Short mmCIF file of C-alpha atoms in Angstrom, two decimals:
data_model
loop_
_atom_site.label_atom_id
_atom_site.label_comp_id
_atom_site.label_asym_id
_atom_site.label_seq_id
_atom_site.Cartn_x
_atom_site.Cartn_y
_atom_site.Cartn_z
CA MET A 483 -43.43 -61.44 -71.78
CA ALA A 484 -45.41 -62.68 -68.77
CA LEU A 485 -49.07 -61.79 -69.20
CA ASP A 486 -49.82 -62.35 -65.53
CA LYS A 487 -47.27 -59.68 -64.60
CA ILE A 488 -48.76 -57.27 -67.13
CA ARG A 489 -52.26 -57.84 -65.73
CA LEU A 490 -51.03 -57.32 -62.16
CA ILE A 491 -49.29 -54.03 -63.02
CA ALA A 492 -52.33 -52.90 -65.02
CA SER A 493 -54.62 -53.59 -62.07
CA TYR A 494 -52.35 -51.64 -59.73
CA GLU A 495 -52.21 -48.69 -62.14
CA ARG A 496 -56.01 -48.56 -62.42
CA LYS A 497 -56.33 -48.46 -58.64
CA ILE A 498 -53.89 -45.54 -58.43
CA ILE A 499 -55.75 -43.59 -61.11
CA ARG A 500 -59.15 -44.24 -59.52
CA ARG A 501 -57.88 -42.71 -56.28
CA HIS A 502 -56.90 -39.51 -58.09
CA LEU A 503 -59.21 -36.50 -57.81
CA LEU A 504 -58.65 -35.68 -61.46
CA PHE A 505 -60.14 -38.99 -62.53
CA TRP A 506 -63.38 -38.33 -60.63
CA ILE A 507 -63.62 -34.82 -62.07
CA PHE A 508 -63.49 -36.26 -65.57
CA PHE A 509 -65.86 -39.06 -64.60
CA ILE A 510 -68.44 -36.52 -63.41
CA CYS A 511 -67.96 -34.49 -66.61
CA ILE A 512 -68.45 -37.60 -68.73
CA VAL A 513 -71.53 -38.86 -66.87
CA PHE A 514 -73.34 -35.59 -66.19
CA GLY A 515 -71.81 -33.26 -68.80
CA ILE A 516 -72.34 -35.48 -71.83
CA THR A 517 -75.74 -36.58 -70.52
CA GLY A 518 -76.85 -32.99 -70.00
CA VAL A 519 -75.79 -31.89 -73.47
CA GLN A 520 -77.58 -34.79 -75.15
CA VAL A 521 -80.79 -34.55 -73.12
CA ASP A 522 -80.91 -30.80 -73.71
CA SER A 523 -80.76 -31.30 -77.48
CA THR A 524 -84.49 -31.96 -77.79
CA VAL A 525 -84.49 -30.91 -81.44
CA TRP A 526 -83.00 -34.31 -82.26
CA VAL A 527 -86.31 -35.97 -81.39
CA GLU A 528 -87.88 -34.55 -84.53
CA SER A 529 -85.01 -34.14 -86.99
CA ALA A 530 -82.10 -36.43 -86.06
CA LEU A 531 -80.69 -39.25 -88.10
CA SER A 532 -80.22 -42.59 -86.38
CA ALA A 533 -76.49 -41.84 -86.09
CA THR A 534 -76.84 -38.43 -84.45
CA VAL A 535 -76.92 -39.67 -80.85
CA PRO A 536 -74.01 -42.15 -81.09
CA TYR A 537 -71.96 -39.71 -83.17
CA MET A 538 -72.50 -36.79 -80.79
CA ASN A 539 -71.76 -39.02 -77.81
CA ALA A 540 -68.47 -40.17 -79.38
CA TRP A 541 -67.60 -36.60 -80.40
CA LEU A 542 -68.11 -35.26 -76.87
CA PHE A 543 -66.37 -38.20 -75.23
CA ASN A 544 -63.36 -37.75 -77.51
CA LEU A 545 -62.82 -34.25 -76.17
CA LEU A 546 -62.93 -35.26 -72.50
CA GLN A 547 -61.00 -38.47 -73.10
CA SER A 548 -58.13 -36.60 -74.75
CA LEU A 549 -57.81 -34.19 -71.83
CA LEU A 550 -57.84 -37.07 -69.34
CA VAL A 551 -55.24 -39.06 -71.30
CA ILE A 552 -52.88 -36.07 -71.58
CA PHE A 553 -52.92 -35.52 -67.82
CA VAL A 554 -52.73 -39.22 -66.95
CA GLY A 555 -50.00 -39.97 -69.51
CA VAL A 556 -47.70 -37.21 -68.26
CA GLU A 557 -48.62 -37.79 -64.61
CA PHE A 558 -47.80 -41.49 -64.44
CA ILE A 559 -44.35 -40.95 -65.99
CA TRP A 560 -43.68 -38.11 -63.55
CA ARG A 561 -45.07 -40.18 -60.67
CA ASP A 562 -42.56 -42.96 -61.32
CA ARG A 563 -39.72 -40.47 -61.36
CA GLN A 564 -40.66 -38.52 -58.25
CA LEU A 565 -43.01 -40.26 -55.86
CA GLY A 566 -41.97 -43.90 -55.86
CA THR A 567 -45.55 -45.17 -55.86
CA ASN A 568 -44.53 -48.23 -57.90
CA GLU A 569 -41.41 -49.20 -55.97
CA THR A 570 -42.91 -52.63 -55.39
CA PHE A 571 -42.62 -53.31 -59.11
CA LEU A 572 -39.43 -51.33 -59.69
CA SER A 573 -37.55 -53.65 -57.34
CA ARG A 574 -38.84 -56.83 -58.94
CA SER A 575 -37.82 -58.73 -62.05
CA GLU A 576 -40.33 -57.27 -64.51
CA THR A 577 -38.70 -56.04 -67.69
CA ASN A 578 -39.27 -52.51 -68.96
CA VAL A 579 -41.57 -53.92 -71.62
CA GLU A 580 -43.75 -55.81 -69.14
CA TYR A 581 -43.78 -52.90 -66.70
CA MET A 582 -44.74 -50.25 -69.27
CA PHE A 583 -47.20 -52.46 -71.14
CA GLY A 584 -48.93 -53.17 -67.83
CA LYS A 585 -49.24 -49.48 -66.96
CA ILE A 586 -50.34 -48.57 -70.49
CA TRP A 587 -52.96 -51.32 -70.58
CA GLY A 588 -54.24 -50.22 -67.17
CA VAL A 589 -54.82 -46.67 -68.40
CA MET A 590 -56.32 -47.71 -71.72
CA LYS A 591 -58.66 -50.25 -70.10
CA LEU A 592 -59.92 -47.58 -67.73
CA CYS A 593 -60.58 -45.22 -70.66
CA LEU A 594 -62.40 -47.97 -72.54
CA LEU A 595 -64.57 -48.66 -69.50
CA LEU A 596 -65.43 -44.96 -69.29
CA ASN A 597 -66.28 -45.06 -72.98
CA LEU A 598 -68.64 -47.99 -72.41
CA VAL A 599 -70.29 -46.09 -69.56
CA SER A 600 -70.76 -43.12 -71.87
CA ILE A 601 -72.21 -45.36 -74.58
CA GLY A 602 -74.59 -46.98 -72.08
CA ILE A 603 -75.89 -43.56 -71.02
CA ALA A 604 -76.31 -42.50 -74.65
CA ILE A 605 -78.29 -45.67 -75.39
CA MET A 606 -80.63 -44.97 -72.48
CA ILE A 607 -81.14 -41.40 -73.69
CA HIS A 608 -81.81 -42.69 -77.19
CA LEU A 609 -84.40 -45.23 -76.03
CA LEU A 610 -86.11 -43.03 -73.43
CA PHE A 611 -86.24 -39.62 -75.09
CA MET A 612 -86.01 -40.29 -78.82
CA GLU A 613 -88.57 -42.93 -79.61
CA THR A 614 -89.11 -41.54 -83.11
CA VAL A 615 -85.43 -41.93 -84.05
CA ALA A 616 -84.31 -45.34 -85.32
CA PHE A 617 -82.06 -47.20 -82.87
CA LYS A 618 -79.04 -48.90 -84.48
CA PRO A 619 -76.72 -50.29 -81.79
CA LEU A 620 -73.97 -51.20 -84.26
CA LEU A 621 -73.37 -47.49 -84.85
CA TYR A 622 -72.20 -47.14 -81.26
CA LEU A 623 -69.60 -49.85 -81.85
CA PHE A 624 -68.62 -48.29 -85.17
CA TYR A 625 -67.85 -44.92 -83.57
CA LEU A 626 -66.07 -46.64 -80.68
CA PHE A 627 -63.62 -48.37 -83.02
CA THR A 628 -63.27 -45.66 -85.67
CA LEU A 629 -63.55 -42.41 -83.71
CA THR A 630 -62.72 -42.70 -80.01
CA PHE A 631 -60.32 -45.66 -79.90
CA PRO A 632 -57.86 -44.40 -82.57
CA ALA A 633 -57.89 -40.99 -80.87
CA LEU A 634 -57.20 -42.64 -77.51
CA VAL A 635 -54.22 -44.56 -78.88
CA PHE A 636 -52.73 -41.56 -80.67
CA VAL A 637 -53.17 -39.01 -77.88
CA PHE A 638 -51.89 -41.47 -75.28
CA GLY A 639 -48.92 -42.37 -77.48
CA ILE A 640 -47.87 -38.78 -78.11
CA SER A 641 -48.42 -37.89 -74.43
CA LEU A 642 -46.16 -40.72 -73.26
CA PHE A 643 -43.53 -39.88 -75.87
CA ALA A 644 -43.50 -36.20 -74.89
CA ALA A 645 -43.34 -37.06 -71.17
CA MET A 646 -40.35 -39.36 -71.80
CA LEU A 647 -38.45 -36.75 -73.81
CA ILE A 648 -39.31 -33.71 -71.63
CA ARG A 649 -38.33 -34.39 -68.04
CA ASN A 650 -40.08 -31.32 -66.65
CA TYR A 651 -43.65 -32.27 -65.75
CA TYR A 652 -45.19 -28.83 -66.17
CA LEU A 653 -43.36 -28.05 -69.40
CA ALA A 654 -44.47 -31.36 -70.95
CA LEU A 655 -48.05 -30.73 -69.84
CA LEU A 656 -48.00 -27.16 -71.15
CA LEU A 657 -46.65 -28.15 -74.57
CA LEU A 658 -49.17 -30.98 -74.90
CA MET A 659 -52.06 -28.70 -73.97
CA ILE A 660 -50.89 -26.08 -76.48
CA GLY A 661 -50.66 -28.80 -79.10
CA PHE A 662 -54.10 -30.11 -78.16
CA ILE A 663 -55.75 -26.69 -78.37
CA GLY A 664 -54.01 -25.89 -81.65
CA SER A 665 -54.82 -29.20 -83.32
CA TYR A 666 -58.37 -29.29 -81.97
CA PHE A 667 -59.39 -25.81 -83.07
CA ALA A 668 -56.94 -24.73 -85.79
CA THR A 669 -55.84 -27.68 -87.90
CA PRO A 670 -58.96 -29.86 -88.45
CA TRP A 671 -59.70 -28.21 -91.78
CA VAL A 672 -56.11 -28.14 -93.07
CA LEU A 673 -55.56 -30.50 -96.03
CA TYR A 674 -59.05 -32.01 -95.70
CA GLY A 675 -58.57 -33.05 -92.07
CA THR A 676 -55.16 -34.68 -92.43
CA PHE A 677 -54.01 -33.10 -89.14
CA ASP A 678 -57.23 -33.85 -87.28
CA PRO A 679 -56.75 -36.76 -84.82
CA TRP A 680 -60.35 -36.40 -83.64
CA ALA A 681 -61.86 -36.48 -87.16
CA ARG A 682 -63.98 -33.42 -86.41
CA SER A 683 -63.90 -32.26 -90.04
CA LEU A 684 -64.61 -35.66 -91.59
CA PRO A 685 -68.13 -36.67 -92.75
CA LEU A 686 -68.61 -39.47 -90.22
CA LEU A 687 -72.35 -39.04 -89.75
CA PHE A 688 -74.15 -42.14 -91.00
CA SER A 689 -76.96 -41.51 -93.47
CA ASP A 690 -80.03 -43.75 -93.30
CA ALA A 691 -80.34 -43.39 -97.07
CA ILE A 692 -76.80 -43.89 -98.43
CA GLY A 693 -74.76 -44.99 -95.40
CA PHE A 694 -71.25 -43.56 -95.11
CA ALA A 695 -69.73 -41.53 -97.92
CA ASN A 696 -66.25 -42.72 -98.94
CA ILE A 697 -65.94 -45.14 -96.03
CA GLY A 698 -62.58 -46.41 -97.30
CA ILE A 699 -61.04 -42.94 -97.18
CA LEU A 700 -62.41 -42.38 -93.67
CA LEU A 701 -60.99 -45.67 -92.40
CA LEU A 702 -57.62 -44.83 -93.96
CA HIS A 703 -57.54 -41.59 -91.98
CA ARG A 704 -58.32 -43.34 -88.70
CA LEU A 705 -55.77 -46.10 -89.34
CA ALA A 706 -53.08 -43.46 -89.91
CA TYR A 707 -53.53 -42.09 -86.40
CA PHE A 708 -53.97 -45.53 -84.86
CA PHE A 709 -50.71 -46.82 -86.35
CA CYS A 710 -48.79 -43.68 -85.38
CA GLY A 711 -50.14 -43.95 -81.84
CA ILE A 712 -49.05 -47.59 -81.53
CA GLY A 713 -45.60 -46.67 -82.84
CA LEU A 714 -45.24 -43.81 -80.34
CA ILE A 715 -46.28 -46.08 -77.47
CA PHE A 716 -43.61 -48.61 -78.48
CA LEU A 717 -41.01 -45.82 -78.71
CA SER A 718 -41.99 -44.62 -75.24
CA VAL A 719 -41.42 -48.11 -73.85
CA LEU A 720 -37.95 -48.15 -75.39
CA LEU A 721 -37.08 -44.84 -73.72
CA VAL A 722 -37.76 -46.14 -70.19
CA LYS A 723 -34.60 -46.16 -68.03
CA ARG A 724 -35.95 -48.12 -65.12
CA MET A 725 -33.53 -51.02 -65.46
CA ASP A 726 -31.05 -52.26 -68.01
CA ASP A 727 -32.70 -54.98 -70.05
CA ARG A 728 -30.99 -54.06 -73.30
CA ARG A 729 -29.97 -57.66 -73.79
CA SER A 730 -33.55 -58.63 -74.33
CA ALA A 731 -34.11 -59.57 -77.95
CA PHE A 732 -37.66 -58.35 -77.63
CA ARG A 733 -36.42 -54.77 -77.33
CA LYS A 734 -34.97 -55.02 -80.82
CA VAL A 735 -38.25 -56.42 -82.08
CA LEU A 736 -40.05 -53.59 -80.32
CA GLY A 737 -37.85 -51.02 -82.04
CA ILE A 738 -38.60 -52.54 -85.42
CA LEU A 739 -42.33 -52.61 -84.65
CA ALA A 740 -42.28 -48.99 -83.48
CA SER A 741 -40.60 -47.83 -86.69
CA GLY A 742 -42.87 -50.02 -88.79
CA PHE A 743 -46.09 -48.74 -87.25
CA ILE A 744 -45.05 -45.10 -87.54
CA LEU A 745 -44.10 -45.62 -91.19
CA LEU A 746 -47.42 -47.37 -91.78
CA GLY A 747 -49.23 -44.43 -90.21
CA ILE A 748 -47.35 -41.91 -92.33
CA PHE A 749 -48.03 -44.00 -95.44
CA ALA A 750 -51.75 -44.25 -94.65
CA GLY A 751 -51.85 -40.50 -94.01
CA ALA A 752 -50.12 -39.83 -97.32
CA LEU A 753 -52.62 -42.06 -99.14
CA TYR A 754 -55.46 -40.20 -97.47
#
């Protein structure tokens, strides 16, 4: 794989998404919506744990991030099929793997940047309005890597996979939204949160006295969704029919990796 090609495609994909009205709607919701909810929660000033602000910020961001990723994941597959916005790359020598990895990295990097913006706002709220609550910056990184990032990978993976299998844009979007609503509100408390990609039912709030309860079990849960998400992303790359690069040995490796990651995710979920 050529990393310079992947970076170029990723940069182009980010520019396309930033020009989309939907992106700015979610950006406004993230900046002003999350900020408004956290500033309005003045009761935290007197009673909150040090983890309340970073945890609530990650919890709220997860909701908006998942909606954004579902729309973007389905939309960029449909865009390639219908609008020809990437014909510059489709006519060049990039393999399917390079092309899809570039687009995927472009979307994920944009989501990570939005997450960092959200974290920066939460830190300012913490320092300006909650002087009596202990400030522990490492908690923000902990929730980034254990709460929002695994959810990003899984939701993006399943969105891409569904968009590749279901060629109708609106049907794919409808089924994903039904799945999102069902899993977000109905399944979090089934089998102790096994079917909860957003970890809403898990005890992830850090205690200043005892830390995290059963941290190993919690990490196992998050790894299950992270591995399944990686596997679904690899499977989505294999389903691309942009050009015939089946002779590439890397495609076989990719197939093995996709199966391996999904099996790892299922195994971690079973252990959980």
